[in-house]
Amino acid sequence: MVDEVREPIVDVFDEREKLVVIAELPGVEEKDIHLDVKDDIINLYAEAKDRKYSKEVLLPSPVDANSMESSYKNGVLEIKLRKK
Amino acid sequence: MVDEVREPIVDVFDEREKLVVIAELPGVEEKDIHLDVKDDIINLYAEAKDRKYSKEVLLPSPVDANSMESSYKNGVLEIKLRKK
């Protein structure tokens, strides 16, 4: 699976004033994950030695990119964003 | 995805005297992973707060269960087994 770019499993949870995005990215390190947030889209990209993930995540509402907090543990990325 | 039992992505690599099994189990802890090896079958089960995985992995040859070494990092489990 070296050169294949995979679309990760992503869930988006609407929690009133914020959105929580859960993405499954097994096999990468936190430093390998790149997130670009604009309005209601997250462009997610991660590349490690033998795994590549890419996905454009459409959000149910626009968010403040500066509010982003993210954490990665056991192959799962959690992103929190405040709605605009 | 709380109650759903998912079949994880598993790859098996045949490396002459041993087999290497790579299983993607994002979102669990190493202590949540249970492995039962018998002849040429690995029964893999993992259960965490909000994720359950289960799979019967058929190996290309029988292995010595006592030789098993495993490690879990960033959501990926690697199992090494010596062939019988």
Coordinates of N, CA and C in Angstrom, one line a residue:
Chain A
M1 N 0.8 -1.2 0.0 CA 0.0 0.0 0.0 C 0.9 1.3 0.0
V2 N 2.1 1.2 -0.5 CA 3.0 2.2 -0.4 C 2.6 3.5 -1.1
D3 N 2.2 3.4 -2.4 CA 2.0 4.6 -3.2 C 0.5 5.0 -3.3
E4 N -0.3 4.2 -2.7 CA -1.7 4.5 -2.8 C -2.1 5.6 -1.9
V5 N -2.9 6.6 -2.4 CA -3.4 7.7 -1.5 C -4.8 7.3 -1.1
R6 N -5.0 7.1 0.2 CA -6.3 6.6 0.7 C -7.1 7.8 1.3
E7 N -8.4 7.6 1.2 CA -9.3 8.6 1.8 C -9.6 8.1 3.2
P8 N -9.3 8.8 4.2 CA -9.5 8.3 5.5 C -11.0 8.4 5.9
I9 N -11.4 7.5 6.9 CA -12.7 7.6 7.5 C -12.8 8.8 8.4
V10 N -13.8 9.7 8.1 CA -13.9 10.9 8.9 C -15.4 11.0 9.4
D11 N -15.5 11.4 10.6 CA -16.9 11.7 11.2 C -16.8 13.2 11.6
V12 N -18.0 13.9 11.4 CA -18.1 15.3 11.9 C -19.2 15.3 12.9
F13 N -19.0 15.9 14.0 CA -20.0 16.0 15.1 C -20.3 17.5 15.3
D14 N -21.5 17.8 15.3 CA -22.0 19.2 15.5 C -22.3 19.4 17.0
E15 N -21.5 20.1 17.7 CA -21.7 20.3 19.1 C -22.0 21.8 19.4
R16 N -23.2 22.2 19.0 CA -23.6 23.6 19.2 C -22.6 24.6 18.7
E17 N -21.8 25.2 19.5 CA -21.0 26.3 19.1 C -19.7 25.8 18.4
K18 N -19.4 24.5 18.4 CA -18.2 24.1 17.7 C -18.5 22.8 17.0
L19 N -17.6 22.5 16.1 CA -17.6 21.2 15.4 C -16.4 20.3 15.8
V20 N -16.7 19.0 15.9 CA -15.6 18.1 16.2 C -15.4 17.1 15.1
V21 N -14.2 17.1 14.5 CA -14.0 16.2 13.4 C -13.0 15.1 13.8
I22 N -13.4 13.9 13.6 CA -12.6 12.7 14.0 C -12.2 12.0 12.7
A23 N -10.9 11.9 12.5 CA -10.3 11.3 11.3 C -9.4 10.1 11.7
E24 N -9.6 9.0 11.0 CA -8.8 7.8 11.3 C -7.6 7.8 10.3
L25 N -6.4 8.0 10.9 CA -5.2 8.1 10.1 C -4.1 7.2 10.7
P26 N -4.4 5.9 10.7 CA -3.4 5.0 11.3 C -2.1 4.9 10.6
G27 N -1.0 4.9 11.3 CA 0.3 4.7 10.7 C 1.1 5.9 10.3
V28 N 0.6 7.1 10.7 CA 1.3 8.3 10.5 C 1.7 8.9 11.9
E29 N 2.6 9.9 11.9 CA 2.9 10.6 13.1 C 2.2 11.9 13.0
E30 N 2.0 12.6 14.2 CA 1.3 13.8 14.3 C 1.9 14.9 13.3
K31 N 3.2 14.9 13.3 CA 3.9 15.9 12.5 C 3.7 15.7 11.0
D32 N 3.2 14.5 10.6 CA 3.0 14.2 9.2 C 1.6 14.7 8.7
I33 N 0.9 15.2 9.6 CA -0.5 15.6 9.3 C -0.6 17.1 9.0
H34 N -1.2 17.4 7.8 CA -1.3 18.8 7.4 C -2.8 19.1 7.3
L35 N -3.2 20.2 7.9 CA -4.6 20.6 7.8 C -4.7 22.0 7.3
D36 N -5.6 22.3 6.4 CA -5.8 23.6 5.9 C -7.3 23.8 5.9
V37 N -7.7 24.8 6.7 CA -9.1 25.1 7.0 C -9.5 26.4 6.3
K38 N -10.6 26.4 5.6 CA -11.1 27.6 4.9 C -12.6 27.5 4.9
D39 N -13.2 28.5 5.6 CA -14.7 28.6 5.6 C -15.3 27.2 6.1
D40 N -15.9 26.5 5.2 CA -16.5 25.2 5.6 C -15.8 24.0 5.0
I41 N -14.6 24.1 4.8 CA -13.8 23.0 4.2 C -12.5 22.8 5.0
I42 N -12.2 21.5 5.3 CA -10.9 21.1 5.8 C -10.2 20.3 4.7
N43 N -9.1 20.7 4.3 CA -8.2 19.9 3.5 C -7.2 19.2 4.4
L44 N -7.3 17.9 4.4 CA -6.5 17.1 5.3 C -5.6 16.2 4.4
Y45 N -4.3 16.3 4.8 CA -3.3 15.5 4.1 C -2.3 14.9 5.1
A46 N -2.0 13.7 4.9 CA -1.0 13.1 5.8 C -0.1 12.1 4.9
E47 N 1.2 12.2 5.2 CA 2.1 11.3 4.4 C 3.1 10.8 5.3
A48 N 3.2 9.5 5.4 CA 4.3 8.8 6.2 C 5.1 7.9 5.3
K49 N 6.0 7.2 5.8 CA 6.8 6.3 5.0 C 6.0 5.4 4.1
D50 N 5.0 4.8 4.6 CA 4.3 3.8 3.8 C 2.8 4.0 3.8
R51 N 2.4 5.3 4.1 CA 0.9 5.6 4.0 C 0.7 7.0 3.7
K52 N -0.3 7.2 2.8 CA -0.7 8.5 2.4 C -2.2 8.6 2.5
Y53 N -2.6 9.7 3.1 CA -4.1 10.0 3.2 C -4.4 11.4 2.7
S54 N -5.5 11.5 2.1 CA -6.0 12.8 1.6 C -7.5 12.8 1.6
K55 N -8.0 13.9 2.1 CA -9.5 14.1 2.0 C -9.9 15.6 2.1
E56 N -10.9 15.9 1.4 CA -11.5 17.2 1.5 C -12.8 17.0 2.4
V57 N -12.8 17.6 3.5 CA -13.9 17.4 4.4 C -14.8 18.6 4.4
L58 N -16.1 18.4 4.0 CA -17.0 19.4 3.9 C -17.7 19.5 5.3
L59 N -17.7 20.7 5.9 CA -18.3 20.9 7.2 C -19.8 21.4 7.1
P60 N -20.6 21.2 8.1 CA -22.0 21.6 8.0 C -22.1 23.1 8.2
S61 N -21.0 23.8 8.7 CA -21.1 25.3 8.7 C -19.7 25.8 8.7
P62 N -19.5 27.1 8.3 CA -18.2 27.7 8.2 C -17.6 27.8 9.7
V63 N -16.3 27.7 9.7 CA -15.6 27.8 11.0 C -14.5 28.8 11.0
D64 N -14.1 29.2 12.3 CA -13.0 30.1 12.4 C -11.7 29.3 12.5
A65 N -10.9 29.4 11.4 CA -9.7 28.6 11.3 C -8.8 28.8 12.4
N66 N -8.7 30.0 13.0 CA -7.8 30.3 14.1 C -8.2 29.6 15.4
S67 N -9.4 29.1 15.4 CA -9.8 28.5 16.7 C -9.4 27.0 16.7
M68 N -8.8 26.5 15.7 CA -8.6 25.1 15.6 C -7.7 24.5 16.7
E69 N -8.1 23.4 17.2 CA -7.3 22.6 18.2 C -7.3 21.2 17.7
S70 N -6.2 20.6 17.7 CA -6.2 19.2 17.2 C -5.3 18.3 18.1
S71 N -5.6 17.1 18.1 CA -4.8 16.1 18.9 C -4.8 14.8 18.1
Y72 N -3.7 14.1 18.2 CA -3.6 12.8 17.5 C -3.2 11.7 18.5
K73 N -3.9 10.6 18.5 CA -3.6 9.6 19.5 C -4.0 8.2 18.9
N74 N -3.2 7.2 19.0 CA -3.5 5.9 18.5 C -4.1 5.9 17.1
G75 N -3.6 6.7 16.2 CA -4.0 6.7 14.8 C -5.3 7.5 14.6
V76 N -5.8 8.2 15.6 CA -7.0 9.0 15.4 C -6.8 10.4 15.7
L77 N -7.1 11.3 14.7 CA -7.0 12.7 14.8 C -8.3 13.3 15.2
E78 N -8.3 14.2 16.2 CA -9.5 14.9 16.6 C -9.2 16.4 16.5
I79 N -10.1 17.0 15.7 CA -10.0 18.5 15.4 C -11.2 19.2 16.0
K80 N -11.0 20.2 16.8 CA -12.1 21.1 17.3 C -12.0 22.4 16.6
L81 N -13.2 22.9 16.2 CA -13.2 24.2 15.5 C -14.5 25.0 16.0
R82 N -14.3 26.3 16.2 CA -15.5 27.1 16.6 C -16.2 27.5 15.3
K83 N -17.5 27.4 15.4 CA -18.3 27.9 14.2 C -18.2 29.4 14.1
K84 N -18.3 29.9 12.9 CA -18.4 31.4 12.6 C -19.7 31.9 13.0
Chain B
M1 N -20.4 5.3 15.6 CA -19.8 4.0 15.3 C -19.6 3.2 16.6
V2 N -20.4 3.5 17.6 CA -20.1 3.0 18.9 C -20.3 1.4 19.0
D3 N -21.4 0.9 18.5 CA -21.7 -0.5 18.7 C -21.3 -1.4 17.5
E4 N -20.8 -0.8 16.5 CA -20.5 -1.5 15.3 C -19.2 -2.3 15.4
V5 N -19.2 -3.6 15.1 CA -17.9 -4.3 15.1 C -17.3 -4.2 13.7
R6 N -16.1 -3.7 13.6 CA -15.6 -3.5 12.3 C -14.5 -4.5 12.0
E7 N -14.3 -4.9 10.7 CA -13.2 -5.8 10.3 C -12.1 -4.9 9.9
P8 N -11.0 -5.0 10.7 CA -9.8 -4.1 10.4 C -9.1 -4.5 9.0
I9 N -8.4 -3.5 8.5 CA -7.6 -3.8 7.3 C -6.3 -4.5 7.8
V10 N -6.0 -5.7 7.2 CA -4.9 -6.5 7.6 C -4.1 -6.9 6.4
D11 N -2.8 -6.8 6.5 CA -1.9 -7.3 5.5 C -1.0 -8.3 6.1
V12 N -0.7 -9.4 5.4 CA 0.3 -10.4 5.8 C 1.5 -10.4 4.9
F13 N 2.6 -10.4 5.4 CA 3.9 -10.4 4.6 C 4.6 -11.7 5.0
D14 N 5.0 -12.4 3.9 CA 5.7 -13.6 4.1 C 7.2 -13.3 4.0
E15 N 8.0 -13.4 5.1 CA 9.4 -13.1 5.1 C 10.2 -14.3 5.4
R16 N 10.2 -15.3 4.5 CA 11.0 -16.5 4.6 C 10.7 -17.3 5.9
E17 N 11.5 -17.1 7.0 CA 11.2 -17.9 8.2 C 10.1 -17.4 9.1
K18 N 9.7 -16.2 8.8 CA 8.6 -15.6 9.6 C 7.5 -14.9 8.8
L19 N 6.4 -14.7 9.5 CA 5.3 -13.9 8.9 C 5.2 -12.6 9.7
V20 N 4.9 -11.5 9.0 CA 4.6 -10.3 9.6 C 3.2 -9.9 9.2
V21 N 2.4 -9.6 10.3 CA 1.0 -9.2 10.1 C 0.8 -7.8 10.5
I22 N 0.3 -7.0 9.7 CA 0.0 -5.6 10.0 C -1.5 -5.3 10.0
A23 N -2.0 -4.9 11.1 CA -3.4 -4.6 11.3 C -3.7 -3.2 11.7
E24 N -4.6 -2.6 11.0 CA -4.9 -1.2 11.3 C -6.1 -1.1 12.3
L25 N -5.7 -0.7 13.5 CA -6.7 -0.7 14.6 C -6.7 0.7 15.3
P26 N -7.1 1.7 14.5 CA -7.1 3.1 15.1 C -8.1 3.3 16.2
G27 N -7.7 4.0 17.3 CA -8.6 4.3 18.3 C -8.7 3.4 19.5
V28 N -7.8 2.4 19.5 CA -7.8 1.5 20.7 C -6.4 1.7 21.4
E29 N -6.3 1.1 22.6 CA -5.0 1.1 23.3 C -4.4 -0.3 23.1
E30 N -3.1 -0.4 23.3 CA -2.5 -1.8 23.1 C -3.1 -2.8 24.1
K31 N -3.5 -2.4 25.3 CA -4.1 -3.3 26.2 C -5.4 -3.8 25.8
D32 N -6.1 -3.1 24.9 CA -7.4 -3.5 24.4 C -7.4 -4.6 23.3
I33 N -6.2 -4.9 22.9 CA -6.0 -5.8 21.8 C -5.8 -7.3 22.2
H34 N -6.6 -8.2 21.7 CA -6.5 -9.6 22.1 C -6.2 -10.4 20.9
L35 N -5.2 -11.3 21.0 CA -4.7 -12.1 19.9 C -4.7 -13.5 20.3
D36 N -5.3 -14.4 19.5 CA -5.3 -15.8 19.8 C -4.8 -16.5 18.5
V37 N -3.6 -17.1 18.7 CA -3.0 -17.8 17.5 C -3.1 -19.3 17.6
K38 N -3.5 -19.9 16.5 CA -3.5 -21.4 16.5 C -3.3 -21.8 15.1
D39 N -2.2 -22.6 15.0 CA -1.8 -23.1 13.6 C -1.7 -22.0 12.6
D40 N -2.6 -21.9 11.7 CA -2.5 -20.9 10.7 C -3.6 -19.8 10.7
I41 N -4.1 -19.6 12.0 CA -5.2 -18.6 12.1 C -4.8 -17.7 13.3
I42 N -5.0 -16.4 13.1 CA -5.0 -15.5 14.2 C -6.4 -14.9 14.4
N43 N -6.9 -15.1 15.6 CA -8.2 -14.4 15.9 C -7.8 -13.1 16.6
L44 N -8.2 -12.0 16.0 CA -7.8 -10.7 16.5 C -9.1 -10.0 17.0
Y45 N -9.0 -9.5 18.2 CA -10.2 -8.8 18.7 C -9.7 -7.6 19.5
A46 N -10.4 -6.4 19.3 CA -10.0 -5.2 20.1 C -11.3 -4.5 20.4
E47 N -11.3 -4.0 21.6 CA -12.5 -3.2 22.0 C -12.1 -2.1 22.9
A48 N -12.5 -0.9 22.5 CA -12.2 0.3 23.3 C -13.6 1.0 23.5
K49 N -13.5 2.2 24.1 CA -14.8 2.9 24.5 C -15.7 3.0 23.3
D50 N -15.2 3.4 22.2 CA -16.1 3.7 21.0 C -15.7 3.0 19.7
R51 N -14.9 1.9 19.9 CA -14.5 1.1 18.7 C -14.3 -0.3 19.0
K52 N -14.9 -1.2 18.1 CA -14.7 -2.6 18.2 C -14.2 -3.2 16.9
Y53 N -13.2 -4.0 17.0 CA -12.6 -4.6 15.8 C -12.6 -6.1 16.0
S54 N -12.9 -6.9 15.0 CA -12.7 -8.3 15.0 C -12.4 -8.9 13.7
K55 N -11.5 -9.8 13.7 CA -11.1 -10.4 12.4 C -10.4 -11.8 12.6
E56 N -10.8 -12.7 11.8 CA -10.1 -14.0 11.8 C -9.1 -13.9 10.6
V57 N -7.8 -13.9 10.9 CA -6.8 -13.8 9.8 C -6.2 -15.1 9.5
L58 N -6.4 -15.5 8.2 CA -5.8 -16.8 7.8 C -4.4 -16.5 7.3
L59 N -3.5 -17.3 7.8 CA -2.1 -17.1 7.4 C -1.7 -18.1 6.3
P60 N -0.7 -17.8 5.6 CA -0.2 -18.7 4.5 C 0.5 -19.9 4.9
S61 N 0.8 -20.0 6.2 CA 1.4 -21.2 6.8 C 1.2 -21.2 8.3
P62 N 1.3 -22.4 8.9 CA 1.1 -22.5 10.3 C 2.3 -21.9 11.0
V63 N 2.1 -21.3 12.2 CA 3.1 -20.6 12.9 C 3.2 -21.1 14.4
D64 N 4.4 -20.8 15.0 CA 4.6 -21.1 16.4 C 4.0 -20.0 17.2
A65 N 2.9 -20.3 17.9 CA 2.2 -19.2 18.7 C 3.2 -18.6 19.7
N66 N 4.1 -19.4 20.3 CA 4.9 -19.0 21.3 C 6.0 -18.0 20.8
S67 N 6.2 -17.9 19.5 CA 7.2 -17.0 19.0 C 6.6 -15.6 18.8
M68 N 5.4 -15.4 19.1 CA 4.7 -14.1 18.7 C 5.3 -12.9 19.4
E69 N 5.6 -11.9 18.6 CA 6.0 -10.6 19.1 C 5.1 -9.6 18.5
S70 N 4.6 -8.7 19.3 CA 3.7 -7.7 18.7 C 4.0 -6.3 19.3
S71 N 3.7 -5.3 18.4 CA 3.9 -3.9 18.9 C 2.8 -3.1 18.3
Y72 N 2.4 -2.0 19.0 CA 1.3 -1.2 18.5 C 1.7 0.2 18.6
K73 N 1.5 0.9 17.5 CA 2.0 2.4 17.5 C 1.1 3.1 16.5
N74 N 0.6 4.3 16.9 CA -0.2 5.1 16.0 C -1.3 4.4 15.3
G75 N -1.9 3.5 16.0 CA -3.1 2.8 15.5 C -2.8 1.6 14.6
V76 N -1.5 1.2 14.5 CA -1.1 0.1 13.7 C -0.5 -1.0 14.6
L77 N -1.0 -2.2 14.5 CA -0.5 -3.4 15.2 C 0.4 -4.2 14.2
E78 N 1.6 -4.5 14.7 CA 2.5 -5.3 13.9 C 2.8 -6.6 14.7
I79 N 2.5 -7.7 14.1 CA 2.7 -9.0 14.7 C 3.8 -9.8 14.0
K80 N 4.7 -10.4 14.7 CA 5.7 -11.2 14.0 C 5.6 -12.6 14.6
L81 N 5.6 -13.6 13.7 CA 5.5 -15.0 14.1 C 6.4 -15.9 13.3
R82 N 7.0 -16.8 14.0 CA 7.9 -17.8 13.3 C 7.1 -18.9 12.7
K83 N 7.4 -19.2 11.4 CA 6.7 -20.3 10.8 C 7.1 -21.6 11.5
K84 N 6.1 -22.6 11.5 CA 6.4 -23.9 12.0 C 7.2 -24.7 11.0

